[in-house]
Amino acid sequence: MGQKQTYTQDELIVLIREKDQKAFSYLYDNYSQALFGVINAIVNDTEESEDVLQKAFLKIWNSFSSYDTEKGRLYTWMLNISRNMAIDSTRSKHEKIKSKIQSTDENVYKYENSLSVDDASHDLIGLKTILNNLKEEHRQIIDLVYFEGYTQDEISKKLGMPLGTVKTKVRQAILTLRELTKKEFLQ
Amino acid sequence: MNINEIISSGLLESYVLGTATTEENALINQLCKKHPELVREIELIEEGLINFSGKADSPLNPELKSMIQEQLSFTEAKPAMAEARVVELHAPVESRLNLYKFGIAASIVMFIVSFIYNIMLQKELSKVNGELAELGATKSYMADELKIQQASFKNMNDRFGVVSNPKTKTVALNGMNYLAKSSAAVHWNTETDEVYFNAAALPGSPANKQYQLWAIVEGKPVDMGMIDMGSSTAVFQKMKAVKGAQAFAVTIEDVGGSAAPTLETMCLLGNV
């Protein structure tokens, strides 16, 4: 009977469907910082990121009926919404600039969204320091899959790596991040 | 399929990142039902991602939360949205209101009827006298009935006031053991510390036993009073006041209550 209420994912989902204010509070308290991190890593502007975060939460709350547990985790769904909104936000700003970038096949679609030409130097002010702790190949893969929204199939083709290897490298990268952020947390 | 192989293949990372295929998602959902270690690993992956994502930026502007909250709609005990929460009281209030209106209408009708009779039957005094006496008695009966309905309406109105007060926290109590099929609620006014116990259909307590309400304050049970069943199964009763309640529970005690709850008999429980 402690002060802080915790909900399992299933309990939270029921409460959100009922439009319970406690559920919104819990959702915001537990996920806003993470979603903001992803958004800001893409948008790279605090004010604009706050704006995108607001829009993302509105969309999450108001279109919650379109979330289906069969599709996967709640966080994954919210991550997708936030990431897409962040990408859309930068797309409108950078469309003009991007038209000058090399237009070879699939690169256009992908780099339209990034802030820099060179995919290795995706300008992550916030999370850069943490990602730099990873091996370069791990850093690159996490950048592509988490911030740019590449599927692992696309990464496999792009990097010329077997799909199974991409998956295990993603796992290794995330295991490292888990360790890194655990330690920082305890500090 | 070996569970450890699944974990080390990175399939769960795909799942959490949202890059797994529809078939893979369906497979994982299925396997999770039978293998809690998969669920645990998924939770750890997710936790790691969330920690990592939230680490680098400074804490968010606290005003952001309220700005977002203001733009959303919730199901809450706000006066405008009281209907959603006050389900149990709604029907009784309505039926009492209808009886109240009926009471007024009926007594007005009776008054008009007796007045008309008075004029019409002036020629036949003995007949009129007899009928007047009869009508008078009926009017008195309606006036009594009206008073009863008014008291009942006031009672319901007060209850509605309790429940719809924005300072009131409504705590749902889940039934278990003896009351496994029941539910109830506690309305706790966090400003005045008043507590009301509310049950729409509570079965009678076992013979020679009574329901006792408790509040959990700082981890310890505090007596909130005995629940008075009265003549019906519906209860809306003002209990003792309390500050700092973390949860409310009901146990079954001997008549008159107990200083400490008999935990094995706990039949209703809800967290604030």
CSV table of C-alpha atoms in Angstrom, one decimal:
chain,number,residue,atom,x,y,z
A,1,MET,CA,0.0,0.0,0.0
A,2,GLY,CA,2.8,2.5,-0.9
A,3,GLN,CA,2.4,6.0,-2.1
A,4,LYS,CA,3.1,5.3,-5.8
A,5,GLN,CA,0.6,3.3,-7.8
A,6,THR,CA,2.0,1.0,-10.4
A,7,TYR,CA,0.0,-0.6,-13.1
A,8,THR,CA,0.7,-3.6,-15.3
A,9,GLN,CA,0.4,-2.8,-19.0
A,10,ASP,CA,-3.0,-4.6,-19.1
A,11,GLU,CA,-4.4,-2.6,-16.2
A,12,LEU,CA,-3.2,0.7,-17.7
A,13,ILE,CA,-4.8,-0.1,-21.0
A,14,VAL,CA,-8.2,-0.7,-19.4
A,15,LEU,CA,-8.0,2.5,-17.5
A,16,ILE,CA,-6.9,4.5,-20.6
A,17,ARG,CA,-9.9,3.0,-22.5
A,18,GLU,CA,-12.1,4.3,-19.7
A,19,LYS,CA,-10.5,7.7,-20.1
A,20,ASP,CA,-9.4,7.7,-16.5
A,21,GLN,CA,-7.4,10.8,-15.5
A,22,LYS,CA,-5.2,8.7,-13.2
A,23,ALA,CA,-4.2,6.7,-16.2
A,24,PHE,CA,-3.2,9.8,-18.2
A,25,SER,CA,-1.1,11.0,-15.3
A,26,TYR,CA,0.6,7.6,-15.0
A,27,LEU,CA,1.2,7.4,-18.7
A,28,TYR,CA,2.7,10.9,-18.8
A,29,ASP,CA,4.8,10.5,-15.7
A,30,ASN,CA,6.4,7.2,-16.9
A,31,TYR,CA,6.8,7.8,-20.6
A,32,SER,CA,6.9,11.5,-21.5
A,33,GLN,CA,10.6,11.8,-20.8
A,34,ALA,CA,11.5,8.9,-23.0
A,35,LEU,CA,9.2,9.9,-25.8
A,36,PHE,CA,10.6,13.4,-25.6
A,37,GLY,CA,14.1,12.0,-25.8
A,38,VAL,CA,13.3,10.3,-29.1
A,39,ILE,CA,11.5,13.3,-30.5
A,40,ASN,CA,14.2,15.7,-29.6
A,41,ALA,CA,16.9,13.5,-31.0
A,42,ILE,CA,15.1,13.8,-34.3
A,43,VAL,CA,13.9,17.4,-34.1
A,44,ASN,CA,16.8,18.9,-32.2
A,45,ASP,CA,14.9,21.9,-30.9
A,46,THR,CA,13.5,21.9,-27.3
A,47,GLU,CA,10.5,24.1,-28.0
A,48,GLU,CA,9.5,22.3,-31.2
A,49,SER,CA,10.0,19.0,-29.5
A,50,GLU,CA,7.7,20.0,-26.6
A,51,ASP,CA,5.1,20.9,-29.3
A,52,VAL,CA,5.5,17.6,-31.0
A,53,LEU,CA,5.3,15.8,-27.6
A,54,GLN,CA,2.0,17.6,-26.9
A,55,LYS,CA,0.6,16.6,-30.3
A,56,ALA,CA,1.8,13.0,-29.8
A,57,PHE,CA,0.1,12.7,-26.4
A,58,LEU,CA,-3.1,14.1,-27.8
A,59,LYS,CA,-3.1,11.6,-30.6
A,60,ILE,CA,-2.2,8.8,-28.2
A,61,TRP,CA,-5.1,9.6,-25.9
A,62,ASN,CA,-7.7,10.5,-28.5
A,63,SER,CA,-7.0,7.6,-30.9
A,64,PHE,CA,-6.4,5.0,-28.3
A,65,SER,CA,-9.1,2.8,-29.8
A,66,SER,CA,-6.7,2.1,-32.7
A,67,TYR,CA,-4.2,0.5,-30.3
A,68,ASP,CA,-4.4,-3.2,-30.4
A,69,THR,CA,-2.4,-5.4,-28.0
A,70,GLU,CA,-2.1,-8.0,-30.8
A,71,LYS,CA,0.1,-5.5,-32.6
A,72,GLY,CA,2.6,-5.3,-29.8
A,73,ARG,CA,3.6,-3.3,-26.7
A,74,LEU,CA,2.0,0.0,-25.7
A,75,TYR,CA,5.3,1.8,-25.6
A,76,THR,CA,6.1,0.6,-29.1
A,77,TRP,CA,2.9,2.1,-30.4
A,78,MET,CA,3.5,5.4,-28.6
A,79,LEU,CA,7.1,5.4,-29.9
A,80,ASN,CA,5.9,5.0,-33.5
A,81,ILE,CA,3.4,7.9,-33.1
A,82,SER,CA,6.0,10.2,-31.5
A,83,ARG,CA,8.7,9.3,-34.0
A,84,ASN,CA,6.5,9.8,-37.1
A,85,MET,CA,5.3,13.1,-35.8
A,86,ALA,CA,8.9,14.2,-35.1
A,87,ILE,CA,9.9,13.1,-38.6
A,88,ASP,CA,6.9,15.0,-40.1
A,89,SER,CA,7.9,18.0,-38.2
A,90,THR,CA,11.4,18.1,-39.6
A,91,ARG,CA,10.3,17.1,-43.1
A,92,SER,CA,8.3,20.3,-43.6
A,93,LYS,CA,11.2,22.4,-42.4
A,94,HIS,CA,13.9,20.7,-44.3
A,95,GLU,CA,12.2,19.8,-47.6
A,96,LYS,CA,13.9,22.5,-49.5
A,97,ILE,CA,17.3,21.6,-48.2
A,98,LYS,CA,16.9,17.9,-48.8
A,99,SER,CA,16.0,18.3,-52.5
A,100,LYS,CA,19.7,18.9,-53.2
A,101,ILE,CA,20.9,15.7,-51.6
A,102,GLN,CA,22.0,12.8,-53.8
A,103,SER,CA,19.0,11.0,-55.2
A,104,THR,CA,20.1,7.4,-55.4
A,105,ASP,CA,17.3,4.9,-55.0
A,106,GLU,CA,16.1,4.4,-51.4
A,107,ASN,CA,18.5,6.9,-49.8
A,108,VAL,CA,16.2,9.7,-50.8
A,109,TYR,CA,13.2,8.4,-48.8
A,110,LYS,CA,15.3,7.8,-45.8
A,111,TYR,CA,17.5,10.8,-45.7
A,112,GLU,CA,14.7,13.2,-46.4
A,113,ASN,CA,14.0,12.8,-42.7
A,114,SER,CA,17.5,13.2,-41.2
A,115,LEU,CA,19.1,16.5,-40.4
A,116,SER,CA,22.4,15.7,-41.9
A,117,VAL,CA,23.7,14.3,-45.1
A,118,ASP,CA,26.1,11.8,-43.7
A,119,ASP,CA,24.1,9.1,-41.9
A,120,ALA,CA,27.0,8.3,-39.5
A,121,SER,CA,26.8,11.8,-37.9
A,122,HIS,CA,23.0,12.0,-37.1
A,123,ASP,CA,23.0,15.0,-34.9
A,124,LEU,CA,21.9,13.7,-31.6
A,125,ILE,CA,22.6,16.4,-29.0
A,126,GLY,CA,20.8,14.7,-26.2
A,127,LEU,CA,21.4,11.0,-26.6
A,128,LYS,CA,24.7,11.3,-28.5
A,129,THR,CA,26.9,10.9,-25.4
A,130,ILE,CA,25.2,7.7,-24.5
A,131,LEU,CA,25.2,6.3,-28.0
A,132,ASN,CA,28.9,7.1,-28.4
A,133,ASN,CA,29.6,4.5,-25.8
A,134,LEU,CA,28.6,1.8,-28.2
A,135,LYS,CA,30.7,0.2,-30.9
A,136,GLU,CA,30.3,2.1,-34.1
A,137,GLU,CA,28.4,-0.7,-35.9
A,138,HIS,CA,26.0,-0.9,-32.9
A,139,ARG,CA,25.6,2.8,-32.7
A,140,GLN,CA,24.8,3.0,-36.4
A,141,ILE,CA,22.2,0.2,-36.2
A,142,ILE,CA,20.5,1.6,-33.2
A,143,ASP,CA,20.3,5.0,-34.9
A,144,LEU,CA,18.8,3.5,-38.0
A,145,VAL,CA,16.2,1.3,-36.2
A,146,TYR,CA,15.3,3.5,-33.3
A,147,PHE,CA,15.4,7.1,-34.6
A,148,GLU,CA,15.0,6.6,-38.3
A,149,GLY,CA,12.5,3.9,-38.3
A,150,TYR,CA,14.3,1.5,-40.6
A,151,THR,CA,13.0,-2.1,-40.5
A,152,GLN,CA,15.7,-4.7,-39.9
A,153,ASP,CA,15.1,-6.0,-43.4
A,154,GLU,CA,16.0,-2.6,-44.8
A,155,ILE,CA,19.1,-2.4,-42.6
A,156,SER,CA,20.1,-5.8,-43.8
A,157,LYS,CA,20.0,-4.7,-47.4
A,158,LYS,CA,21.6,-1.3,-46.7
A,159,LEU,CA,24.5,-2.7,-44.7
A,160,GLY,CA,24.8,-5.9,-46.7
A,161,MET,CA,24.4,-8.0,-43.5
A,162,PRO,CA,22.3,-11.2,-43.0
A,163,LEU,CA,19.0,-10.5,-41.3
A,164,GLY,CA,19.8,-12.8,-38.4
A,165,THR,CA,23.0,-10.9,-37.8
A,166,VAL,CA,21.2,-7.6,-37.8
A,167,LYS,CA,18.8,-8.9,-35.1
A,168,THR,CA,21.6,-10.2,-32.9
A,169,LYS,CA,23.6,-6.9,-33.3
A,170,VAL,CA,20.4,-5.0,-32.3
A,171,ARG,CA,20.2,-7.2,-29.2
A,172,GLN,CA,23.8,-6.7,-28.3
A,173,ALA,CA,23.4,-2.9,-28.7
A,174,ILE,CA,20.4,-2.8,-26.5
A,175,LEU,CA,21.9,-5.1,-23.9
A,176,THR,CA,24.8,-2.6,-23.7
A,177,LEU,CA,22.4,0.3,-23.4
A,178,ARG,CA,20.6,-1.5,-20.7
A,179,GLU,CA,23.8,-1.8,-18.7
A,180,LEU,CA,24.9,1.7,-19.4
A,181,THR,CA,21.7,3.4,-18.3
A,182,LYS,CA,21.3,1.1,-15.4
A,183,LYS,CA,24.7,2.2,-14.0
A,184,GLU,CA,23.9,5.9,-14.6
A,185,PHE,CA,20.6,5.4,-12.9
A,186,LEU,CA,22.3,4.0,-9.8
A,187,GLN,CA,24.8,6.9,-9.8
B,1,MET,CA,11.1,-23.8,-30.2
B,2,ASN,CA,13.7,-23.2,-27.5
B,3,ILE,CA,12.9,-20.2,-25.4
B,4,ASN,CA,16.5,-19.3,-24.8
B,5,GLU,CA,17.2,-19.4,-28.5
B,6,ILE,CA,14.3,-17.0,-29.1
B,7,ILE,CA,15.7,-14.6,-26.5
B,8,SER,CA,19.2,-14.7,-27.8
B,9,SER,CA,18.1,-14.3,-31.5
B,10,GLY,CA,17.0,-10.7,-30.8
B,11,LEU,CA,13.4,-11.4,-31.8
B,12,LEU,CA,12.2,-9.8,-28.6
B,13,GLU,CA,14.2,-6.6,-29.4
B,14,SER,CA,12.4,-6.5,-32.8
B,15,TYR,CA,9.1,-6.9,-31.0
B,16,VAL,CA,9.7,-4.0,-28.7
B,17,LEU,CA,11.2,-1.8,-31.4
B,18,GLY,CA,8.2,-2.5,-33.6
B,19,THR,CA,10.1,-4.1,-36.4
B,20,ALA,CA,8.8,-7.6,-36.0
B,21,THR,CA,6.4,-8.9,-38.7
B,22,THR,CA,2.7,-9.6,-38.0
B,23,GLU,CA,3.4,-13.3,-37.8
B,24,GLU,CA,6.3,-12.8,-35.4
B,25,ASN,CA,4.1,-10.5,-33.2
B,26,ALA,CA,1.4,-13.2,-33.1
B,27,LEU,CA,3.9,-15.9,-32.3
B,28,ILE,CA,5.4,-13.8,-29.4
B,29,ASN,CA,1.9,-12.9,-28.0
B,30,GLN,CA,1.1,-16.6,-28.0
B,31,LEU,CA,4.4,-17.7,-26.4
B,32,CYS,CA,4.2,-15.0,-23.8
B,33,LYS,CA,1.0,-16.5,-22.4
B,34,LYS,CA,2.9,-19.7,-21.5
B,35,HIS,CA,6.4,-18.3,-20.8
B,36,PRO,CA,6.6,-15.6,-18.2
B,37,GLU,CA,10.4,-15.4,-18.7
B,38,LEU,CA,9.7,-14.0,-22.2
B,39,VAL,CA,7.4,-11.3,-20.7
B,40,ARG,CA,10.1,-10.5,-18.2
B,41,GLU,CA,12.8,-10.1,-20.9
B,42,ILE,CA,10.4,-8.0,-23.0
B,43,GLU,CA,9.8,-5.7,-20.0
B,44,LEU,CA,13.6,-5.5,-19.3
B,45,ILE,CA,14.2,-4.5,-23.0
B,46,GLU,CA,11.5,-1.9,-22.9
B,47,GLU,CA,12.7,-0.6,-19.6
B,48,GLY,CA,16.2,-0.3,-21.0
B,49,LEU,CA,15.0,1.6,-24.0
B,50,ILE,CA,12.9,3.9,-21.9
B,51,ASN,CA,15.7,4.6,-19.5
B,52,PHE,CA,18.1,5.2,-22.4
B,53,SER,CA,15.7,7.5,-24.2
B,54,GLY,CA,14.9,9.6,-21.1
B,55,LYS,CA,18.5,9.9,-19.8
B,56,ALA,CA,20.1,12.6,-21.8
B,57,ASP,CA,17.6,15.4,-21.8
B,58,SER,CA,17.0,17.6,-18.8
B,59,PRO,CA,13.6,17.0,-17.0
B,60,LEU,CA,10.6,18.3,-18.9
B,61,ASN,CA,9.0,21.6,-18.2
B,62,PRO,CA,6.4,20.7,-15.5
B,63,GLU,CA,3.8,23.0,-17.1
B,64,LEU,CA,3.7,20.8,-20.1
B,65,LYS,CA,1.8,18.1,-18.3
B,66,SER,CA,-1.0,20.4,-17.3
B,67,MET,CA,-1.1,22.0,-20.7
B,68,ILE,CA,-1.7,18.6,-22.3
B,69,GLN,CA,-4.1,17.5,-19.6
B,70,GLU,CA,-6.3,20.5,-20.2
B,71,GLN,CA,-6.8,19.6,-23.8
B,72,LEU,CA,-8.0,16.0,-23.0
B,73,SER,CA,-11.3,14.8,-21.8
B,74,PHE,CA,-11.5,12.3,-18.9
B,75,THR,CA,-14.2,10.2,-17.1
B,76,GLU,CA,-14.0,11.8,-13.7
B,77,ALA,CA,-16.2,12.9,-10.7
B,78,LYS,CA,-16.6,16.4,-12.2
B,79,PRO,CA,-20.1,17.8,-12.0
B,80,ALA,CA,-20.5,17.9,-15.7
B,81,MET,CA,-19.4,14.3,-16.1
B,82,ALA,CA,-21.0,13.0,-13.0
B,83,GLU,CA,-23.3,10.6,-14.9
B,84,ALA,CA,-20.4,8.2,-15.7
B,85,ARG,CA,-19.4,7.8,-12.1
B,86,VAL,CA,-22.6,8.1,-10.3
B,87,VAL,CA,-24.2,5.2,-12.1
B,88,GLU,CA,-25.5,3.5,-9.0
B,89,LEU,CA,-27.3,6.6,-7.7
B,90,HIS,CA,-28.6,7.8,-11.0
B,91,ALA,CA,-31.6,5.5,-11.3
B,92,PRO,CA,-32.7,5.9,-7.7
B,93,VAL,CA,-32.5,9.8,-7.9
B,94,GLU,CA,-34.5,9.7,-11.1
B,95,SER,CA,-37.2,7.4,-9.7
B,96,ARG,CA,-37.4,9.5,-6.5
B,97,LEU,CA,-37.7,12.7,-8.6
B,98,ASN,CA,-40.5,11.1,-10.6
B,99,LEU,CA,-42.3,10.1,-7.4
B,100,TYR,CA,-41.8,13.6,-6.0
B,101,LYS,CA,-43.3,15.1,-9.2
B,102,PHE,CA,-46.1,12.5,-9.0
B,103,GLY,CA,-46.7,13.4,-5.4
B,104,ILE,CA,-47.1,17.1,-6.2
B,105,ALA,CA,-49.2,16.4,-9.3
B,106,ALA,CA,-51.4,14.0,-7.4
B,107,SER,CA,-52.0,16.3,-4.5
B,108,ILE,CA,-52.8,19.2,-6.9
B,109,VAL,CA,-55.2,17.0,-8.8
B,110,MET,CA,-56.8,15.9,-5.5
B,111,PHE,CA,-57.2,19.4,-4.4
B,112,ILE,CA,-58.9,20.4,-7.7
B,113,VAL,CA,-61.2,17.4,-7.6
B,114,SER,CA,-62.3,18.1,-4.1
B,115,PHE,CA,-63.0,21.8,-4.9
B,116,ILE,CA,-65.1,20.8,-7.9
B,117,TYR,CA,-67.0,18.4,-5.9
B,118,ASN,CA,-67.6,21.0,-3.2
B,119,ILE,CA,-69.4,23.3,-5.7
B,120,MET,CA,-71.3,20.6,-7.6
B,121,LEU,CA,-72.7,18.9,-4.6
B,122,GLN,CA,-73.8,21.9,-2.5
B,123,LYS,CA,-77.5,20.8,-3.1
B,124,GLU,CA,-77.0,17.4,-1.6
B,125,LEU,CA,-75.3,18.3,1.7
B,126,SER,CA,-75.3,14.9,3.3
B,127,LYS,CA,-73.8,13.3,0.3
B,128,VAL,CA,-71.3,16.1,-0.1
B,129,ASN,CA,-70.3,15.9,3.5
B,130,GLY,CA,-69.7,12.2,3.2
B,131,GLU,CA,-67.6,12.6,0.1
B,132,LEU,CA,-65.7,15.6,1.4
B,133,ALA,CA,-64.7,13.7,4.4
B,134,GLU,CA,-63.4,10.9,2.2
B,135,LEU,CA,-61.5,13.3,0.0
B,136,GLY,CA,-60.1,15.1,2.9
B,137,ALA,CA,-58.6,11.9,4.2
B,138,THR,CA,-57.1,11.1,0.9
B,139,LYS,CA,-55.5,14.6,0.6
B,140,SER,CA,-54.0,14.2,4.0
B,141,TYR,CA,-52.6,10.9,3.0
B,142,MET,CA,-51.0,12.5,-0.2
B,143,ALA,CA,-49.6,15.3,2.0
B,144,ASP,CA,-47.9,12.7,4.2
B,145,GLU,CA,-46.7,10.8,1.2
B,146,LEU,CA,-45.3,14.1,-0.3
B,147,LYS,CA,-43.4,14.8,2.9
B,148,ILE,CA,-41.9,11.3,2.8
B,149,GLN,CA,-40.9,11.8,-0.9
B,150,GLN,CA,-39.4,15.2,-0.1
B,151,ALA,CA,-37.3,13.7,2.7
B,152,SER,CA,-36.2,11.0,0.4
B,153,PHE,CA,-35.4,13.4,-2.4
B,154,LYS,CA,-33.4,15.6,0.0
B,155,ASN,CA,-31.5,12.4,1.1
B,156,MET,CA,-30.7,11.5,-2.5
B,157,ASN,CA,-29.8,15.1,-3.3
B,158,ASP,CA,-27.4,15.1,-0.4
B,159,ARG,CA,-25.9,11.9,-1.6
B,160,PHE,CA,-25.5,13.3,-5.1
B,161,GLY,CA,-23.8,16.3,-3.5
B,162,VAL,CA,-21.4,14.1,-1.7
B,163,VAL,CA,-20.5,12.0,-4.8
B,164,SER,CA,-20.3,14.8,-7.3
B,165,ASN,CA,-18.1,17.1,-5.1
B,166,PRO,CA,-14.8,17.5,-6.8
B,167,LYS,CA,-13.0,17.1,-3.5
B,168,THR,CA,-14.5,13.7,-3.1
B,169,LYS,CA,-12.4,10.7,-4.0
B,170,THR,CA,-14.4,7.7,-5.0
B,171,VAL,CA,-12.6,4.5,-4.2
B,172,ALA,CA,-14.0,1.3,-5.8
B,173,LEU,CA,-13.9,-1.7,-3.5
B,174,ASN,CA,-13.6,-5.1,-5.1
B,175,GLY,CA,-15.4,-8.1,-3.5
B,176,MET,CA,-13.7,-11.3,-2.4
B,177,ASN,CA,-14.4,-14.3,-0.2
B,178,TYR,CA,-17.9,-13.9,1.3
B,179,LEU,CA,-18.6,-11.0,-1.0
B,180,ALA,CA,-16.8,-12.3,-4.1
B,181,LYS,CA,-19.8,-11.3,-6.3
B,182,SER,CA,-20.3,-7.9,-4.8
B,183,SER,CA,-18.8,-4.5,-5.2
B,184,ALA,CA,-19.1,-1.3,-3.3
B,185,ALA,CA,-17.5,2.1,-3.0
B,186,VAL,CA,-16.2,4.6,-0.5
B,187,HIS,CA,-16.6,8.3,-1.1
B,188,TRP,CA,-13.9,10.2,0.8
B,189,ASN,CA,-14.0,14.0,0.9
B,190,THR,CA,-10.3,14.8,1.2
B,191,GLU,CA,-11.2,18.3,2.3
B,192,THR,CA,-13.5,17.6,5.2
B,193,ASP,CA,-12.2,14.0,5.8
B,194,GLU,CA,-15.8,12.7,5.7
B,195,VAL,CA,-16.2,9.2,4.5
B,196,TYR,CA,-19.3,7.6,3.1
B,197,PHE,CA,-19.8,3.9,2.4
B,198,ASN,CA,-21.9,3.1,-0.6
B,199,ALA,CA,-23.2,-0.2,-1.7
B,200,ALA,CA,-26.1,-0.8,-4.2
B,201,ALA,CA,-26.8,-4.4,-3.2
B,202,LEU,CA,-24.9,-5.8,-0.3
B,203,PRO,CA,-25.9,-9.3,0.9
B,204,GLY,CA,-26.7,-9.5,4.6
B,205,SER,CA,-23.8,-10.3,6.9
B,206,PRO,CA,-23.6,-13.8,8.3
B,207,ALA,CA,-25.7,-14.5,11.5
B,208,ASN,CA,-24.4,-12.6,14.6
B,209,LYS,CA,-21.8,-10.9,12.5
B,210,GLN,CA,-21.5,-7.4,11.2
B,211,TYR,CA,-19.5,-5.7,8.4
B,212,GLN,CA,-16.8,-3.3,9.7
B,213,LEU,CA,-15.1,-0.7,7.5
B,214,TRP,CA,-11.4,0.0,7.9
B,215,ALA,CA,-9.1,2.6,6.5
B,216,ILE,CA,-5.5,1.8,6.0
B,217,VAL,CA,-3.4,4.7,7.2
B,218,GLU,CA,0.4,4.5,7.2
B,219,GLY,CA,0.1,0.8,6.6
B,220,LYS,CA,-2.1,0.2,9.6
B,221,PRO,CA,-5.8,-0.5,9.8
B,222,VAL,CA,-8.0,2.2,11.4
B,223,ASP,CA,-11.6,1.5,12.5
B,224,MET,CA,-14.1,3.4,10.4
B,225,GLY,CA,-17.2,2.1,12.0
B,226,MET,CA,-19.8,-0.7,11.6
B,227,ILE,CA,-21.9,-0.8,8.5
B,228,ASP,CA,-25.6,-0.6,9.3
B,229,MET,CA,-27.5,-2.8,6.9
B,230,GLY,CA,-31.0,-1.4,7.8
B,231,SER,CA,-33.9,-2.9,6.0
B,232,SER,CA,-32.6,-2.9,2.4
B,233,THR,CA,-29.6,-4.2,0.6
B,234,ALA,CA,-28.6,-0.7,-0.5
B,235,VAL,CA,-26.4,1.2,1.9
B,236,PHE,CA,-25.3,4.8,1.9
B,237,GLN,CA,-23.9,5.6,5.2
B,238,LYS,CA,-21.7,8.2,6.7
B,239,MET,CA,-18.8,6.6,8.5
B,240,LYS,CA,-16.1,8.0,10.7
B,241,ALA,CA,-13.7,10.6,9.3
B,242,VAL,CA,-10.2,9.9,8.3
B,243,LYS,CA,-7.0,11.6,7.0
B,244,GLY,CA,-4.4,10.1,4.9
B,245,ALA,CA,-6.2,6.9,3.9
B,246,GLN,CA,-4.3,4.7,1.5
B,247,ALA,CA,-6.9,2.1,1.1
B,248,PHE,CA,-10.3,1.0,2.5
B,249,ALA,CA,-11.4,-2.5,3.4
B,250,VAL,CA,-14.3,-4.3,4.9
B,251,THR,CA,-14.1,-7.3,7.2
B,252,ILE,CA,-16.7,-9.5,8.9
B,253,GLU,CA,-16.6,-9.1,12.7
B,254,ASP,CA,-18.8,-10.0,15.7
B,255,VAL,CA,-21.7,-7.7,16.3
B,256,GLY,CA,-20.3,-4.4,17.8
B,257,GLY,CA,-17.0,-4.7,16.0
B,258,SER,CA,-13.4,-5.5,16.8
B,259,ALA,CA,-10.4,-3.5,17.7
B,260,ALA,CA,-8.4,-5.2,15.0
B,261,PRO,CA,-9.6,-6.5,11.7
B,262,THR,CA,-9.9,-10.3,11.2
B,263,LEU,CA,-8.0,-10.3,8.0
B,264,GLU,CA,-9.1,-13.7,6.8
B,265,THR,CA,-12.7,-12.4,6.6
B,266,MET,CA,-11.8,-9.5,4.3
B,267,CYS,CA,-14.5,-9.2,1.8
B,268,LEU,CA,-14.1,-5.8,0.2
B,269,LEU,CA,-10.9,-3.9,-0.6
B,270,GLY,CA,-9.9,-0.9,-2.7
B,271,ASN,CA,-6.8,1.2,-3.0
B,272,VAL,CA,-7.1,5.0,-2.9
